[in-house]
Amino acid sequence: MRRSPELNLTISRPESGDIPLYLQVVEAIEKAIRIGQIGIGQRVPAERTLSHLLRVSRTTVTAAYRELEARGLLRGFVGRGTLVVASPADASGEALSWSQRSSSMARQANYLSYVHHQPDVVPFELGWQDSSLYPTESLNALLRELTQTASSDLYAPPSPAGDRSLQQAIVQWLEARDIRVNADNVLITAGAQQGLNILARAFLSPGDVVLTERPTFMGALMAFRWAGAEVVGVPSDEAGLQSDALEDMLAWHRPKLIYVMPTFQNPTGAILSRERRQQVLDIAARYRVPIIESDLYGDIYFDQKPPSPLKAMDKLDAVIYQGSFSKIAAPSLRVGWLVVPKGALPALLAAKAFEDLHTSTLTQRLVARFLESRHLDRHLATMRAECRRRRDHLAALLHEHVPTLQFRPPAGGYYLWARLPPPLTTDDLLPAAAVRGVAIRGGSSHMPERGGEDYIRLCFASVDTRQITKGVQRLAAAVGDSWDRLQTNAQRRSPRVSVI
Amino acid sequence: MRRSPELNLTISRPESGDIPLYLQVVEAIEKAIRIGQIGIGQRVPAERTLSHLLRVSRTTVTAAYRELEARGLLRGFVGRGTLVVASPADASGEALSWSQRSSSMARQANYLSYVHHQPDVVPFELGWQDSSLYPTESLNALLRELTQTASSDLYAPPSPAGDRSLQQAIVQWLEARDIRVNADNVLITAGAQQGLNILARAFLSPGDVVLTERPTFMGALMAFRWAGAEVVGVPSDEAGLQSDALEDMLAWHRPKLIYVMPTFQNPTGAILSRERRQQVLDIAARYRVPIIESDLYGDIYFDQKPPSPLKAMDKLDAVIYQGSFSKIAAPSLRVGWLVVPKGALPALLAAKAFEDLHTSTLTQRLVARFLESRHLDRHLATMRAECRRRRDHLAALLHEHVPTLQFRPPAGGYYLWARLPPPLTTDDLLPAAAVRGVAIRGGSSHMPERGGEDYIRLCFASVDTRQITKGVQRLAAAVGDSWDRLQTNAQRRSPRVSVI
């Protein structure tokens, strides 16, 4: 908890790292205006003063003031400083205040909509490939084919489970990955995120516990939390989830589900070792807890093929296996799938039908043809080579220009996970990076509980080598800026510690 | 509550009509087997006996036993009756029991997945048009065009709010309907159902109240309930929502939202009168309660153009307006939209991004072209003429063959809402209709609270005139069967009333 006593502004370190610091400052000031603590026409503190009072970096305050300016609440006047020019309700121009009516979950999720991109920003913080990696020509050719041969089928609703041709194509695809299932067990989703939401709807009730790796995928944290579940992180290292820790936590927390990404984990890039894969399955079986296995990056390996998925070793039908075409074809198709044991089908089908009835038939047919025609296999070879090239380039440049970052170059996937040199944290670095024109993901958004401010995630699939070069230069400059600021603040702060 | 004392089977009249009676019987018997009350190898009661014990129709028991047979739990043996052959866990063949792990909401929603269609069944119970009403040729031609001119844009992720070209095309489309908005206020959804889920996520917390017409759309009931809200029905008549009742209920329930379908309401087909439209807006403004206006059928009018939407008269920015291309183009595209006041955007964008990041770019671009090229306007003329022809045919045949049904032919939309002659209810009629090969929707699934067993909904957009003829004949036969059964049961039951 940090306070500015004059203004009675209070901001707290994010409970689980969800809300960036600068947005907390924005919200605190918005509230102060709304409740009349700072009136229209009054001056807000100078950036340096507020930075000092709240013990946040100056850049955080700058970012907060800019956001408040964009929202129409503040304006700078020459010679008079920054004044409040409207209250939150006026500023939105709304006669009826919608913003105060949103649900508590939506308020927590709000920050997602603040990810704006200036064209010149290097987007290391994204979670998808840039457009040069889409198989545009193949997809266009297949689409033309479909419109020539198709009857009205292309526009007719399939079962909520999915279009039969796609279910069958996925069965074939999985066979090559040592997973043998029937088409009836394949449930098509609008991408992996919807798959997680459906799982949450089907199996989670408020108060349930879900175990995940620590760190894990932000979208999974949100899906489970929105269903009212508590997410507990299991310690993970370079060989993935620690299976001995898992056993203790299963006994203690009695979770409803375990969610894991055994191959090229998001964000760490770790591969769960073969030995641990069997252990995780055995332990989960002993405690009779089902596993959700998310495998979105397994096909994007840079050296050798990774071990088979857990699902390939799942004799107990205790694993729901999740895949998607977003990372290996194009993110905007919104087609993913779940491999679902028979007993889990009714609840998941009900949840899927409830969400959006079914996924678009057109996109399902297009993806089915993309699989059947083996275009995807050829495209994967390109993806692997190009992502590997980018990883190499990023790793080499980071070693050279930001040598204080600690990381292990991943053997596949989209992400590089790096530790910041203490005491530098993302609270300092993220705003500085934004100012320098590079967007990075802070580690705390991947944490089931507190922590993660000492880590960043860089996506190398979203940027070509030219952009990587530019991005690393900017990142190096931002790290330099943050260091300078830390030192200045330390000097400034030391004689006044007792005052605050 | 109905009990079979011998077996201790208990079934209750559905709380809000969600679970069909026969499925309740299925579940009660499954439970009895699971807890060991009826063992494997034991005989279940004869259909007539159980029908009598539970005071449900024989057809309900027949349907329940068939379902249990399909699930592998029961089998009939010549000369020995119907025996339990497996327990629910064995029958699903699962080593780990998934079915017992589903959330309470998913269990309530399970029945959705039981809508199977035999090819020969006349599908009056659907909520979409048959494939002869899709604009297949136009869509195929536009798709080919898109693949020739498009760059990788067709596969690139848009903002969660939607593809700009579609947002703009919808702005034009709305202008012709007296609604003036900016493209920024248009949020694209994967059909109307997802729109409702997003609204629920954004604005509802457990314990909130939502007011709707009584009866209303089943998918809306589910969306609001899944968010933990209580849905309360406002009495409605042939001129729609009763505005005086609305005022009382606003004062009493202090709801978070009002959900209405002012034009060709689902299921009644009612049009909210011009006078009441203004009253509803004024009353809602006085109590400062936002309105969700769903307008999925307004363009499918058979005679004169209906009054302008509430949104066109919304000076307070208190209305979120919902539309979709499912009913007017093709259901499987999964493209709909919300018109959102500025203040409501952050929460709704967060909810949309959380659901599935964004709607497929390909389908958004296709629909945008469908609008821009005016193909949709031409297609609507066809839709209106054909749906009108079907309505006329259905209404005439019902008058002739099922004269005891009471209804008002709707002036637009997809549905005919009819009252059954007392004491006939859907508990009797639905299973009888299924046996005769016609599927109809029972009124109780449209009710916020109890009731509705005396109503049915017939969709005439899903069936051509030939099918309508066949369907009405079957419906007439099913009504006859139900009457016969009611009379037989009344005779049988009368001397034994005191026994049970």
mmCIF file of N, CA and C in Angstrom, chain A residues 315-362:
data_model
loop_
_atom_site.group_PDB
_atom_site.id
_atom_site.type_symbol
_atom_site.label_atom_id
_atom_site.label_comp_id
_atom_site.label_asym_id
_atom_site.label_seq_id
_atom_site.Cartn_x
_atom_site.Cartn_y
_atom_site.Cartn_z
ATOM 1 N N LYS A 315 -3.622 -43.277 -20.198
ATOM 2 C CA LYS A 315 -4.400 -44.523 -20.236
ATOM 3 C C LYS A 315 -5.707 -44.398 -19.470
ATOM 4 N N LEU A 316 -5.789 -43.401 -18.620
ATOM 5 C CA LEU A 316 -6.934 -43.283 -17.709
ATOM 6 C C LEU A 316 -8.035 -42.375 -18.271
ATOM 7 N N ASP A 317 -7.793 -41.804 -19.457
ATOM 8 C CA ASP A 317 -8.725 -40.808 -20.019
ATOM 9 C C ASP A 317 -8.920 -39.650 -19.047
ATOM 10 N N ALA A 318 -7.813 -39.223 -18.462
ATOM 11 C CA ALA A 318 -7.866 -38.169 -17.454
ATOM 12 C C ALA A 318 -7.345 -36.844 -17.997
ATOM 13 N N VAL A 319 -6.997 -36.817 -19.288
ATOM 14 C CA VAL A 319 -6.415 -35.605 -19.861
ATOM 15 C C VAL A 319 -7.343 -35.022 -20.930
ATOM 16 N N ILE A 320 -7.639 -33.736 -20.820
ATOM 17 C CA ILE A 320 -8.250 -32.991 -21.923
ATOM 18 C C ILE A 320 -7.117 -32.242 -22.599
ATOM 19 N N TYR A 321 -6.994 -32.442 -23.919
ATOM 20 C CA TYR A 321 -5.851 -31.923 -24.654
ATOM 21 C C TYR A 321 -6.304 -30.766 -25.523
ATOM 22 N N GLN A 322 -5.581 -29.665 -25.451
ATOM 23 C CA GLN A 322 -5.995 -28.470 -26.178
ATOM 24 C C GLN A 322 -5.005 -28.069 -27.254
ATOM 25 N N GLY A 323 -5.518 -27.779 -28.451
ATOM 26 C CA GLY A 323 -4.679 -27.289 -29.533
ATOM 27 C C GLY A 323 -5.350 -26.118 -30.227
ATOM 28 N N SER A 324 -4.631 -25.481 -31.140
ATOM 29 C CA SER A 324 -5.174 -24.322 -31.846
ATOM 30 C C SER A 324 -4.416 -24.114 -33.148
ATOM 31 N N PHE A 325 -5.077 -23.494 -34.110
ATOM 32 C CA PHE A 325 -4.416 -23.138 -35.356
ATOM 33 C C PHE A 325 -3.938 -21.690 -35.355
ATOM 34 N N SER A 326 -4.121 -21.007 -34.224
ATOM 35 C CA SER A 326 -3.753 -19.596 -34.172
ATOM 36 C C SER A 326 -2.251 -19.388 -34.296
ATOM 37 N N LYS A 327 -1.468 -20.225 -33.618
ATOM 38 C CA LYS A 327 -0.017 -20.006 -33.607
ATOM 39 C C LYS A 327 0.653 -20.658 -34.809
ATOM 40 N N ILE A 328 0.021 -21.671 -35.394
ATOM 41 C CA ILE A 328 0.679 -22.388 -36.496
ATOM 42 C C ILE A 328 0.090 -22.038 -37.864
ATOM 43 N N ALA A 329 -1.049 -21.334 -37.893
ATOM 44 C CA ALA A 329 -1.592 -20.898 -39.194
ATOM 45 C C ALA A 329 -1.796 -19.381 -39.137
ATOM 46 N N ALA A 330 -2.947 -18.932 -38.667
ATOM 47 C CA ALA A 330 -3.167 -17.484 -38.546
ATOM 48 C C ALA A 330 -4.062 -17.224 -37.336
ATOM 49 N N PRO A 331 -3.710 -16.200 -36.555
ATOM 50 C CA PRO A 331 -4.434 -15.975 -35.306
ATOM 51 C C PRO A 331 -5.894 -15.592 -35.522
ATOM 52 N N SER A 332 -6.192 -14.962 -36.648
ATOM 53 C CA SER A 332 -7.530 -14.392 -36.800
ATOM 54 C C SER A 332 -8.554 -15.398 -37.289
ATOM 55 N N LEU A 333 -8.126 -16.644 -37.605
ATOM 56 C CA LEU A 333 -9.117 -17.642 -38.014
ATOM 57 C C LEU A 333 -10.017 -18.016 -36.853
ATOM 58 N N ARG A 334 -9.457 -17.955 -35.645
ATOM 59 C CA ARG A 334 -10.189 -18.331 -34.422
ATOM 60 C C ARG A 334 -10.715 -19.755 -34.514
ATOM 61 N N VAL A 335 -9.806 -20.685 -34.727
ATOM 62 C CA VAL A 335 -10.179 -22.098 -34.698
ATOM 63 C C VAL A 335 -9.178 -22.856 -33.843
ATOM 64 N N GLY A 336 -9.684 -23.505 -32.827
ATOM 65 C CA GLY A 336 -8.883 -24.364 -31.979
ATOM 66 C C GLY A 336 -9.682 -25.615 -31.675
ATOM 67 N N TRP A 337 -9.166 -26.468 -30.797
ATOM 68 C CA TRP A 337 -9.931 -27.671 -30.483
ATOM 69 C C TRP A 337 -9.586 -28.198 -29.102
ATOM 70 N N LEU A 338 -10.472 -29.020 -28.589
ATOM 71 C CA LEU A 338 -10.229 -29.772 -27.370
ATOM 72 C C LEU A 338 -10.412 -31.248 -27.707
ATOM 73 N N VAL A 339 -9.515 -32.097 -27.212
ATOM 74 C CA VAL A 339 -9.748 -33.542 -27.268
ATOM 75 C C VAL A 339 -10.354 -33.922 -25.926
ATOM 76 N N VAL A 340 -11.578 -34.462 -25.983
ATOM 77 C CA VAL A 340 -12.392 -34.581 -24.778
ATOM 78 C C VAL A 340 -12.766 -36.037 -24.514
ATOM 79 N N PRO A 341 -12.424 -36.580 -23.323
ATOM 80 C CA PRO A 341 -12.907 -37.918 -22.970
ATOM 81 C C PRO A 341 -14.438 -37.940 -22.981
ATOM 82 N N LYS A 342 -14.982 -39.084 -23.323
ATOM 83 C CA LYS A 342 -16.434 -39.212 -23.501
ATOM 84 C C LYS A 342 -17.239 -38.644 -22.326
ATOM 85 N N GLY A 343 -16.799 -38.952 -21.122
ATOM 86 C CA GLY A 343 -17.563 -38.526 -19.955
ATOM 87 C C GLY A 343 -17.596 -37.019 -19.780
ATOM 88 N N ALA A 344 -16.614 -36.332 -20.349
ATOM 89 C CA ALA A 344 -16.548 -34.880 -20.189
ATOM 90 C C ALA A 344 -17.294 -34.152 -21.299
ATOM 91 N N LEU A 345 -17.761 -34.900 -22.298
ATOM 92 C CA LEU A 345 -18.392 -34.248 -23.460
ATOM 93 C C LEU A 345 -19.684 -33.489 -23.141
ATOM 94 N N PRO A 346 -20.638 -34.099 -22.410
ATOM 95 C CA PRO A 346 -21.911 -33.374 -22.246
ATOM 96 C C PRO A 346 -21.736 -31.976 -21.650
ATOM 97 N N ALA A 347 -20.952 -31.846 -20.600
ATOM 98 C CA ALA A 347 -20.790 -30.535 -19.963
ATOM 99 C C ALA A 347 -20.085 -29.567 -20.907
ATOM 100 N N LEU A 348 -19.078 -30.050 -21.639
ATOM 101 C CA LEU A 348 -18.341 -29.153 -22.533
ATOM 102 C C LEU A 348 -19.171 -28.754 -23.750
ATOM 103 N N LEU A 349 -19.960 -29.689 -24.254
ATOM 104 C CA LEU A 349 -20.835 -29.337 -25.383
ATOM 105 C C LEU A 349 -21.880 -28.311 -24.960
ATOM 106 N N ALA A 350 -22.412 -28.496 -23.758
ATOM 107 C CA ALA A 350 -23.396 -27.532 -23.260
ATOM 108 C C ALA A 350 -22.756 -26.158 -23.133
ATOM 109 N N ALA A 351 -21.529 -26.121 -22.606
ATOM 110 C CA ALA A 351 -20.838 -24.840 -22.432
ATOM 111 C C ALA A 351 -20.531 -24.201 -23.780
ATOM 112 N N LYS A 352 -20.093 -25.005 -24.745
ATOM 113 C CA LYS A 352 -19.786 -24.467 -26.081
ATOM 114 C C LYS A 352 -21.056 -23.941 -26.753
ATOM 115 N N ALA A 353 -22.123 -24.731 -26.716
ATOM 116 C CA ALA A 353 -23.376 -24.298 -27.336
ATOM 117 C C ALA A 353 -23.858 -23.004 -26.685
ATOM 118 N N PHE A 354 -23.639 -22.904 -25.387
ATOM 119 C CA PHE A 354 -24.040 -21.707 -24.663
ATOM 120 C C PHE A 354 -23.214 -20.493 -25.076
ATOM 121 N N GLU A 355 -21.911 -20.697 -25.291
ATOM 122 C CA GLU A 355 -21.027 -19.566 -25.622
ATOM 123 C C GLU A 355 -21.415 -18.901 -26.931
ATOM 124 N N ASP A 356 -21.486 -19.678 -28.012
ATOM 125 C CA ASP A 356 -21.731 -19.070 -29.326
ATOM 126 C C ASP A 356 -22.362 -20.056 -30.306
ATOM 127 N N LEU A 357 -23.056 -21.072 -29.777
ATOM 128 C CA LEU A 357 -23.731 -22.119 -30.560
ATOM 129 C C LEU A 357 -22.731 -23.053 -31.230
ATOM 130 N N HIS A 358 -21.855 -22.497 -32.066
ATOM 131 C CA HIS A 358 -20.808 -23.282 -32.723
ATOM 132 C C HIS A 358 -19.839 -22.308 -33.340
ATOM 133 N N THR A 359 -18.682 -22.813 -33.779
ATOM 134 C CA THR A 359 -17.702 -21.953 -34.450
ATOM 135 C C THR A 359 -18.068 -21.854 -35.932
ATOM 136 N N SER A 360 -17.791 -20.702 -36.532
ATOM 137 C CA SER A 360 -18.105 -20.441 -37.942
ATOM 138 C C SER A 360 -17.783 -21.643 -38.839
ATOM 139 N N THR A 361 -18.760 -22.081 -39.616
ATOM 140 C CA THR A 361 -18.557 -23.231 -40.499
ATOM 141 C C THR A 361 -17.492 -22.924 -41.552
ATOM 142 N N LEU A 362 -17.536 -21.714 -42.093
ATOM 143 C CA LEU A 362 -16.596 -21.318 -43.141
ATOM 144 C C LEU A 362 -15.146 -21.477 -42.677
#
